[in-house]
mmCIF file with all atom_site columns, C-alpha atoms in Angstrom:
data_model
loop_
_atom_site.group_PDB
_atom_site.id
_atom_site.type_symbol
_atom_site.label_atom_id
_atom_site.label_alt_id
_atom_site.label_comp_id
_atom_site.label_asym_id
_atom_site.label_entity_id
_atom_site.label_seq_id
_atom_site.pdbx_PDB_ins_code
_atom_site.Cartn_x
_atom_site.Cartn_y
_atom_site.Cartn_z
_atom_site.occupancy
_atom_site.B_iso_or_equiv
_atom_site.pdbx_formal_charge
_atom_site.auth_seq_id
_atom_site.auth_comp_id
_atom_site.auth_asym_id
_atom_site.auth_atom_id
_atom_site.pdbx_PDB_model_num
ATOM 1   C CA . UNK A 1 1   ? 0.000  0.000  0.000   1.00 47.00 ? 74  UNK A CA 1
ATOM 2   C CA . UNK A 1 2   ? 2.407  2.375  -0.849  1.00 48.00 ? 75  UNK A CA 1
ATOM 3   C CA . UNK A 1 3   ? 0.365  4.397  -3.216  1.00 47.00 ? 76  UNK A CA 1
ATOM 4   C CA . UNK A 1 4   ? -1.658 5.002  -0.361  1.00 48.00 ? 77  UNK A CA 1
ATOM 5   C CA . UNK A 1 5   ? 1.479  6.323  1.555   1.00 45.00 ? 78  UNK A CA 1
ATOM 6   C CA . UNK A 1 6   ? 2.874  8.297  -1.288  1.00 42.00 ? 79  UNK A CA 1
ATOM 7   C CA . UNK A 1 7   ? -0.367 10.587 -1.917  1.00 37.00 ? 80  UNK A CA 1
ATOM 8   C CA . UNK A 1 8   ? -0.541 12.289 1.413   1.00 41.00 ? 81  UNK A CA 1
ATOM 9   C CA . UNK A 1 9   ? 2.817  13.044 1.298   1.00 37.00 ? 82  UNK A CA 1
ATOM 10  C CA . UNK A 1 10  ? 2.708  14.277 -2.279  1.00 38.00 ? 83  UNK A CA 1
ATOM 11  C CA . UNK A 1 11  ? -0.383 16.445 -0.826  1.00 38.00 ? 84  UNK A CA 1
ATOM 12  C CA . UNK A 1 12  ? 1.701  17.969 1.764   1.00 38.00 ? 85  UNK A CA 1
ATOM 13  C CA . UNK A 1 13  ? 4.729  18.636 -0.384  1.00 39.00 ? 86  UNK A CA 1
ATOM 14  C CA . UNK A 1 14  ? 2.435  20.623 -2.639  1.00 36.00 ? 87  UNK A CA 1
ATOM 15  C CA . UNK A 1 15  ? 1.078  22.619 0.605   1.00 37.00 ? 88  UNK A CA 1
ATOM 16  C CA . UNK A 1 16  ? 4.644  23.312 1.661   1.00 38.00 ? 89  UNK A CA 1
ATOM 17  C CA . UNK A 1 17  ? 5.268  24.555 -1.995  1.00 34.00 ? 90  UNK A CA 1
ATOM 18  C CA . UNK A 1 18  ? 2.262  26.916 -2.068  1.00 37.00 ? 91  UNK A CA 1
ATOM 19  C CA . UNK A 1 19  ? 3.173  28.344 1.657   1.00 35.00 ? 92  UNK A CA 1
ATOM 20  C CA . UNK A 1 20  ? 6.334  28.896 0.032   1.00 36.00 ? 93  UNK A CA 1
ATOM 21  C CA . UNK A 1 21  ? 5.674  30.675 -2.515  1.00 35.00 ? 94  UNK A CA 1
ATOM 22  C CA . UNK A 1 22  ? 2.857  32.992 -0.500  1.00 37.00 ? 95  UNK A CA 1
ATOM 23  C CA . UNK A 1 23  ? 5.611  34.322 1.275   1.00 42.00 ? 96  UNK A CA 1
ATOM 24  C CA . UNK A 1 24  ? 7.276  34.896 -1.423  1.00 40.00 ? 97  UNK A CA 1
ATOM 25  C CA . UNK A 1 25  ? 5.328  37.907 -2.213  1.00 41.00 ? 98  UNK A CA 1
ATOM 26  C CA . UNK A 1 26  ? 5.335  39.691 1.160   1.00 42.00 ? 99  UNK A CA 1
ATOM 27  C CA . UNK A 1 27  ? 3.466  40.856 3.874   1.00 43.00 ? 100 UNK A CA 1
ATOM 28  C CA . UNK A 1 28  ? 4.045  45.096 3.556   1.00 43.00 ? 101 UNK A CA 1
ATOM 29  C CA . UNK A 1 29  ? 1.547  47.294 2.525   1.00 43.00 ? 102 UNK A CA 1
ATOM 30  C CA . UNK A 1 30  ? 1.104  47.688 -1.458  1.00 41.00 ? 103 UNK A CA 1
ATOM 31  C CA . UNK A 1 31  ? -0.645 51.310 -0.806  1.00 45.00 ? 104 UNK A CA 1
ATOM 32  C CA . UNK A 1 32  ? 2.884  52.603 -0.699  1.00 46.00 ? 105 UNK A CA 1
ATOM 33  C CA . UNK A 1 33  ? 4.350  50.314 -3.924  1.00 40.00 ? 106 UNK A CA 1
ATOM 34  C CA . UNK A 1 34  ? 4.356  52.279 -7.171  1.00 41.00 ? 107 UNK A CA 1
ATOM 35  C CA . UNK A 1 35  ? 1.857  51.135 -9.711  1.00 39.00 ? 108 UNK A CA 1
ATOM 36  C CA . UNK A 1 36  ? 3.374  49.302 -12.731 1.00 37.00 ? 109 UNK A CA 1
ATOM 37  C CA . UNK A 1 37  ? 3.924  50.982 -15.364 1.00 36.00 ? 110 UNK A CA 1
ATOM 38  C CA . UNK A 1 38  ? 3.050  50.037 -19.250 1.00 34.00 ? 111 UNK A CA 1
ATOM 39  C CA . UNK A 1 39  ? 6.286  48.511 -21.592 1.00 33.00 ? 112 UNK A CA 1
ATOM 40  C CA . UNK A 1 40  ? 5.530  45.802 -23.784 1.00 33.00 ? 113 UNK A CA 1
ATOM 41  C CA . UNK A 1 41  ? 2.117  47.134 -25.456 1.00 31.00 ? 114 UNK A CA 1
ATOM 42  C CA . UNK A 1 42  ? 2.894  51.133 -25.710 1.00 33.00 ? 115 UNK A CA 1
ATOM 43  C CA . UNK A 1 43  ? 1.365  53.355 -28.428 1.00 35.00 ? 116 UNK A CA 1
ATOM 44  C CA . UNK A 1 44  ? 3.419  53.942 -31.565 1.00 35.00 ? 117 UNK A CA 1
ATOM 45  C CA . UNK A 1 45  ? 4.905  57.526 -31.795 1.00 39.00 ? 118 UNK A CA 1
ATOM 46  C CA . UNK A 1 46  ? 2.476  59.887 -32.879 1.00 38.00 ? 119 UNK A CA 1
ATOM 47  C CA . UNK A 1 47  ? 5.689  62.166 -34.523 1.00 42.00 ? 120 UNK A CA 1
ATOM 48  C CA . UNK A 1 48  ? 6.060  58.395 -37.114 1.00 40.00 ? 121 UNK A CA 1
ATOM 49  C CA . UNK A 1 49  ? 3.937  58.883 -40.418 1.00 45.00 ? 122 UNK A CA 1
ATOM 50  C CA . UNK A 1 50  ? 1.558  55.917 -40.176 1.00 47.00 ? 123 UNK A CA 1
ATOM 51  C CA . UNK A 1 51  ? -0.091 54.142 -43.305 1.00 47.00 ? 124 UNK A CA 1
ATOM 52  C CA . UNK A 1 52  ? -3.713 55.186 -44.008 1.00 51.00 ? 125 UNK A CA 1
ATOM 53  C CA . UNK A 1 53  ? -6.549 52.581 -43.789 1.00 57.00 ? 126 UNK A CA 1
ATOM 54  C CA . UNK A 1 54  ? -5.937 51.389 -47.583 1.00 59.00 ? 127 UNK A CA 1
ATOM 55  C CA . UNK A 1 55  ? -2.366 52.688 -47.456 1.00 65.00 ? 128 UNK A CA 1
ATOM 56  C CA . UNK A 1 56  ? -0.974 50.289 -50.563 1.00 71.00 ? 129 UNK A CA 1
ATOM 57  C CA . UNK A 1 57  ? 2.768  51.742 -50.186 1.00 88.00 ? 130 UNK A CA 1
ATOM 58  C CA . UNK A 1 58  ? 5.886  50.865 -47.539 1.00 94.00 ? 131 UNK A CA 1
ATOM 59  C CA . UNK A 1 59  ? 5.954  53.970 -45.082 1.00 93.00 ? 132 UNK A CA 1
ATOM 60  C CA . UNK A 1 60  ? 10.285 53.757 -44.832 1.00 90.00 ? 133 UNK A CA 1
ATOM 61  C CA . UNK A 1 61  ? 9.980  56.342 -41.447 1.00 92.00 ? 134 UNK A CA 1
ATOM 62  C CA . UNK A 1 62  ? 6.582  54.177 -40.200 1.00 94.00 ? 135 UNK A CA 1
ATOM 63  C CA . UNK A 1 63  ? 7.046  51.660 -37.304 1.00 95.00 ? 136 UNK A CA 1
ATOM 64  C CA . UNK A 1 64  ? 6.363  48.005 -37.716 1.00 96.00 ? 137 UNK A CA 1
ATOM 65  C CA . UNK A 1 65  ? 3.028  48.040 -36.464 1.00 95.00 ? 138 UNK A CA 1
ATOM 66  C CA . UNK A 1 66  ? 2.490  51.169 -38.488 1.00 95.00 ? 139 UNK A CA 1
ATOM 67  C CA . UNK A 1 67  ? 3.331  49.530 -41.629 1.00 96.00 ? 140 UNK A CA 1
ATOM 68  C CA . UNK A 1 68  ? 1.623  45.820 -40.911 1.00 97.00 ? 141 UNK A CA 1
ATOM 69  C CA . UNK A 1 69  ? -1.725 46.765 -42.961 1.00 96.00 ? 142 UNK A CA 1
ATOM 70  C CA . UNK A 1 70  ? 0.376  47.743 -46.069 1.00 97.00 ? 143 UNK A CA 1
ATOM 71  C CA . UNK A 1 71  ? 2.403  44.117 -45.279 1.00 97.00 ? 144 UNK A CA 1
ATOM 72  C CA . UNK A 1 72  ? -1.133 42.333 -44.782 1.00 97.00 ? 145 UNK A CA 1
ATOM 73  C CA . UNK A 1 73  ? -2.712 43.635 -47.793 1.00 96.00 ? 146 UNK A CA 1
ATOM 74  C CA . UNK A 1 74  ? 0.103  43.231 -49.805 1.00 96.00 ? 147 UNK A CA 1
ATOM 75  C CA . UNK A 1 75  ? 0.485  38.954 -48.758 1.00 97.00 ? 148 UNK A CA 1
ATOM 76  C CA . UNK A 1 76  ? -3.238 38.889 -48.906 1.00 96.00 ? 149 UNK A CA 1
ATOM 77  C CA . UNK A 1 77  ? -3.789 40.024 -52.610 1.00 96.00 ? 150 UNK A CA 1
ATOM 78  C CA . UNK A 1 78  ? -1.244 37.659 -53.873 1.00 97.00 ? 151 UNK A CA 1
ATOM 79  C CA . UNK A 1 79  ? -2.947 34.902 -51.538 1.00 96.00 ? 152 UNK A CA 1
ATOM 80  C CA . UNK A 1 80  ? -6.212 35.520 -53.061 1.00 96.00 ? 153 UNK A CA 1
ATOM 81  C CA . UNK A 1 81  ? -5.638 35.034 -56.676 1.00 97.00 ? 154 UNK A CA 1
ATOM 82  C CA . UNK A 1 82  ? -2.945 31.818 -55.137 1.00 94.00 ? 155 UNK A CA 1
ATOM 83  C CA . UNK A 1 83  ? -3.745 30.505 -51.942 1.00 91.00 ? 156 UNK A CA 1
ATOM 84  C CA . UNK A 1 84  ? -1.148 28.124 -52.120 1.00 90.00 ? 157 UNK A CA 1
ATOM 85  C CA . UNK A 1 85  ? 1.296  31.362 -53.449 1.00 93.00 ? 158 UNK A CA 1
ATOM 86  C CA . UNK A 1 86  ? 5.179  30.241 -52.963 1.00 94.00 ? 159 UNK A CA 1
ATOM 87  C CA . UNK A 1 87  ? 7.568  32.747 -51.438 1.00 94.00 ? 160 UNK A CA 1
ATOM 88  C CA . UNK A 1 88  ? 8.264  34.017 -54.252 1.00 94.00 ? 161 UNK A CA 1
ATOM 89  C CA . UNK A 1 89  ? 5.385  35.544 -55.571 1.00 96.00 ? 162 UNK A CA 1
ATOM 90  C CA . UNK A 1 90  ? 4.900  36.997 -51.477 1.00 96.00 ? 163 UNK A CA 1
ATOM 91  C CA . UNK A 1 91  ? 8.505  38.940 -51.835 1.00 96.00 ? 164 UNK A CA 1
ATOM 92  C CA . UNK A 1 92  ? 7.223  40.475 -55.033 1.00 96.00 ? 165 UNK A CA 1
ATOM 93  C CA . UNK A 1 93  ? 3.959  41.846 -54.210 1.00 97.00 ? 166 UNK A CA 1
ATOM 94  C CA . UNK A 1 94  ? 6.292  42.895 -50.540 1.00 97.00 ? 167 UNK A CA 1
ATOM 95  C CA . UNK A 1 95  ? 8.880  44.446 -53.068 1.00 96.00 ? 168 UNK A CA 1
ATOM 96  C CA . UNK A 1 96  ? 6.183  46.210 -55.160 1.00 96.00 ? 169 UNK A CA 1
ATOM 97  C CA . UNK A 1 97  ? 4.703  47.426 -52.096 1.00 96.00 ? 170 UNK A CA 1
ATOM 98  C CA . UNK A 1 98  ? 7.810  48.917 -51.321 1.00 96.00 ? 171 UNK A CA 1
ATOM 99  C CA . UNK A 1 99  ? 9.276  46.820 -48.863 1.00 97.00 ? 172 UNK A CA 1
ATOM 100 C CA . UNK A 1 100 ? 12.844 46.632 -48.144 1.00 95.00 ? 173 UNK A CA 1
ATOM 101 C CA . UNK A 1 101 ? 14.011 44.103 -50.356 1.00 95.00 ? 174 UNK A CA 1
ATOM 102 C CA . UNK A 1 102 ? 17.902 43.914 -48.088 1.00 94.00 ? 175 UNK A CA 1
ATOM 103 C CA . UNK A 1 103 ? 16.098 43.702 -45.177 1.00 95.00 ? 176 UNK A CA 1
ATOM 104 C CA . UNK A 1 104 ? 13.452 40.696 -46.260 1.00 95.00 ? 177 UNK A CA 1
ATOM 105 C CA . UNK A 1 105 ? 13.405 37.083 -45.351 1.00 95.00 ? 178 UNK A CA 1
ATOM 106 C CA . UNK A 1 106 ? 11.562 33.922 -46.921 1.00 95.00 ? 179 UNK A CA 1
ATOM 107 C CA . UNK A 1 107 ? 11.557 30.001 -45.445 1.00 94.00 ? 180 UNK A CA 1
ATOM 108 C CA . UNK A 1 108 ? 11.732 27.468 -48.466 1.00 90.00 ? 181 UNK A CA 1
ATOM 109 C CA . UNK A 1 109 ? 8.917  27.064 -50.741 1.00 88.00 ? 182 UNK A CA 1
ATOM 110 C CA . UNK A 1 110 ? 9.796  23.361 -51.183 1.00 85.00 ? 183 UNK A CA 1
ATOM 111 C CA . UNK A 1 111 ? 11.133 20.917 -48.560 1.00 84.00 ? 184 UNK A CA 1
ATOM 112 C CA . UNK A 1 112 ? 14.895 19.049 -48.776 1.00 86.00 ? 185 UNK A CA 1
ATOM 113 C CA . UNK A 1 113 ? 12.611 16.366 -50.623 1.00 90.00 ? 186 UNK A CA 1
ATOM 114 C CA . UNK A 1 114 ? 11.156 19.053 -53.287 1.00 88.00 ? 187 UNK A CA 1
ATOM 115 C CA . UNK A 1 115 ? 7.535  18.286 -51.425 1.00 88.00 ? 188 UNK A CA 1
ATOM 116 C CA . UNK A 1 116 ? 5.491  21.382 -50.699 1.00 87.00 ? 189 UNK A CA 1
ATOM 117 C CA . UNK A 1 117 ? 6.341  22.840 -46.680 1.00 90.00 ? 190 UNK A CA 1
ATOM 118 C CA . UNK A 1 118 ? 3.303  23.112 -44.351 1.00 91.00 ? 191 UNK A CA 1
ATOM 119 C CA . UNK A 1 119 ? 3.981  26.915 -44.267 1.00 94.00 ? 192 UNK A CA 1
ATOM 120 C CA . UNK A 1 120 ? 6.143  29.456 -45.511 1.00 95.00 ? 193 UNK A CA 1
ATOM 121 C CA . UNK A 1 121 ? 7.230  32.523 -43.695 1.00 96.00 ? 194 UNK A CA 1
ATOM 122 C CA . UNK A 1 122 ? 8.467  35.871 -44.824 1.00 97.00 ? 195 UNK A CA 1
ATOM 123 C CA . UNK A 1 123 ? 9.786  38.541 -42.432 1.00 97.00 ? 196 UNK A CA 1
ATOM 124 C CA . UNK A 1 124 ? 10.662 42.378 -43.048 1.00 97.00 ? 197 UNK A CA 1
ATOM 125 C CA . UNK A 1 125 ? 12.753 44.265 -40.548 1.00 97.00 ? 198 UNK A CA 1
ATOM 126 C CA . UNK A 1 126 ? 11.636 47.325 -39.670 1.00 97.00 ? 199 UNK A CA 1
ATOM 127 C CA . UNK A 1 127 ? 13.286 49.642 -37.535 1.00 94.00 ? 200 UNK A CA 1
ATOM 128 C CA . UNK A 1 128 ? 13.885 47.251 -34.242 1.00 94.00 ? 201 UNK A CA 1
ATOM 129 C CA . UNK A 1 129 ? 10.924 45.255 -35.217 1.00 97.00 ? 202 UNK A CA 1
ATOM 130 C CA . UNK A 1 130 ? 10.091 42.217 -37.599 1.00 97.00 ? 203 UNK A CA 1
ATOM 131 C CA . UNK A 1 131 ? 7.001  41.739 -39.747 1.00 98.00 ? 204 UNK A CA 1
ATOM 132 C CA . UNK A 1 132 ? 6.404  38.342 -39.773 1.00 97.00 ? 205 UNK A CA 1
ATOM 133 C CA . UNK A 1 133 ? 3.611  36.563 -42.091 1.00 97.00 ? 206 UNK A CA 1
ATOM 134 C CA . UNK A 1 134 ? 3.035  33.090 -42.127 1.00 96.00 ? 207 UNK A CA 1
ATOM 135 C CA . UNK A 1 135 ? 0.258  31.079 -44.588 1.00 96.00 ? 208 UNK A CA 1
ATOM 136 C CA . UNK A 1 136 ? -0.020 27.263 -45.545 1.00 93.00 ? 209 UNK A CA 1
ATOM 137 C CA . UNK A 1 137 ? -3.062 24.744 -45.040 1.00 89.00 ? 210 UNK A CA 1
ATOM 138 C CA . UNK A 1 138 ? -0.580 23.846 -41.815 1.00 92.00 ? 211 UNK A CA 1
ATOM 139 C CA . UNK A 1 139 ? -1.703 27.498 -40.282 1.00 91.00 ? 212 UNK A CA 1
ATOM 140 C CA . UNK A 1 140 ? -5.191 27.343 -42.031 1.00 85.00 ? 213 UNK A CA 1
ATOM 141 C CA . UNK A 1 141 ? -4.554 30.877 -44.157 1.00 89.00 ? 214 UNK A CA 1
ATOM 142 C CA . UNK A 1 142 ? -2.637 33.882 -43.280 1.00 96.00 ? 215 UNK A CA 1
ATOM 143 C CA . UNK A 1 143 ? -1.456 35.416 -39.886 1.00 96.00 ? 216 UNK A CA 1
ATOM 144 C CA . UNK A 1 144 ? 0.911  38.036 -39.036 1.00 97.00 ? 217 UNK A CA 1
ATOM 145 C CA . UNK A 1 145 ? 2.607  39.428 -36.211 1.00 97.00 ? 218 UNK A CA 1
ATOM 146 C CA . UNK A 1 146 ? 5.354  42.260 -35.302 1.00 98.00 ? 219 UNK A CA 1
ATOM 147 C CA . UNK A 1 147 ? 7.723  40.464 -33.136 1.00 97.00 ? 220 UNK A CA 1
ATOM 148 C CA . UNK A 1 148 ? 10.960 41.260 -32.063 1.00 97.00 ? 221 UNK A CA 1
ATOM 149 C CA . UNK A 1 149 ? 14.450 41.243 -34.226 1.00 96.00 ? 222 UNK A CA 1
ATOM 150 C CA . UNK A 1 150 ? 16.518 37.833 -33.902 1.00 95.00 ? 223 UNK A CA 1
ATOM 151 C CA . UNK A 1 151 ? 19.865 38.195 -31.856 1.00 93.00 ? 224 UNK A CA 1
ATOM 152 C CA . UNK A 1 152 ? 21.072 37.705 -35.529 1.00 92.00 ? 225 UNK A CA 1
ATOM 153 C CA . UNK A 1 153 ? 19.923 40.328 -36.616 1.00 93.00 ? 226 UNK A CA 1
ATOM 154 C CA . UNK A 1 154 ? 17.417 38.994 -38.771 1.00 93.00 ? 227 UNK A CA 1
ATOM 155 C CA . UNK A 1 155 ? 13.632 38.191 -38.809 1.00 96.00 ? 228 UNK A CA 1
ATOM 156 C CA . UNK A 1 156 ? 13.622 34.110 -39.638 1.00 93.00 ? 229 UNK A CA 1
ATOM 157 C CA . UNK A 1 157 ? 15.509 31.714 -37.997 1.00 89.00 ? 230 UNK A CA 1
ATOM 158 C CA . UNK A 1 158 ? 17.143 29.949 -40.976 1.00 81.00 ? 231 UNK A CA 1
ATOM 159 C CA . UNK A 1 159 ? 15.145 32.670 -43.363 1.00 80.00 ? 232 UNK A CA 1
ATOM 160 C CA . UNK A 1 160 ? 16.640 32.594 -46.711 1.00 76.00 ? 233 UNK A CA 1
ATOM 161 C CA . UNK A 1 161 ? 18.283 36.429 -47.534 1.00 77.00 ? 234 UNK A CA 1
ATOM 162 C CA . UNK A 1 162 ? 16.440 38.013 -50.258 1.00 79.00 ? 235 UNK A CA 1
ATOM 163 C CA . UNK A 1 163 ? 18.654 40.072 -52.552 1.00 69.00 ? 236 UNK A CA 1
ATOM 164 C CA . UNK A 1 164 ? 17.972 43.250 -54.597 1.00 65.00 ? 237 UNK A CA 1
#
């Protein structure tokens, strides 16, 4: 019966953990504690020209987030006439959008076995931000997201450069 051994003290060592952790937070006053203040989600700069609702041209001085609707709409059209669209046919529509081209990435549009990928990815840096977009019947459609630049630099890990 050592199950029956085993639970209580698996009970108590979870108790012991909880307590623990309780007073880990402290038992002063919060009135006096400064309230948190905002980081991670912050308003883009006013002073940053953003893209108007429609906007079908790269804003270079825009912020990511600024410039993600001109990024969506861009990946979208070419999805629409191609929803199974390879990378290539993404960079162009990014390119004629005016995306960087130097500072774009793709993922392989075919696998090491020339088989279609589950997804491809394409990410633009811009400023200290990535757009990322991702589509492929493994992510059911398109998503995007502005997420932070790679320690490398770059947008994708092992992102194929585009050039010119």
């Amino acid at each position: 019966m050592r199950v029956g051994r085993a639970l209580p003290l698996a009970a108590a060592g979870v108790v012991a953990l909880a307590l623990a952790l309780t007073g880990c937070t402290g038992t002063g006053s919060h009135a006096d504690a400064p309230s948190p203040t905002q980081t991670a989600w912050t308003e883009a700069p006013t002073d940053s020209p953003a893209p108007t609702p429609g906007a079908t041209a790269f804003v270079s001085s825009g912020t990511a987030a600024q410039n993600q609707p001109v990024f969506d709409a861009a990946i979208r059209k070419v999805l629409a006439k191609n929803a199974e669209a390879d990378g290539n046919a993404v960079v162009a529509a990014l390119k004629a959008a005016g995306f960087p081209m130097n500072a774009t990435q793709v993922s392989q549009s075919t696998t090491s076995a020339n088989l279609k990928p589950g997804s491809i990815m394409v990410g633009v840096k811009v400023g200290d931000s990535c757009l990322v977009g991702q589509w492929g019947a493994a992510v059911d459609g398109y998503q995007s997201t502005v997420a932070p630049v790679l320690g490398s630099g770059g947008c994708l890990i092992g992102g194929i450069p585009v050039v010119g």
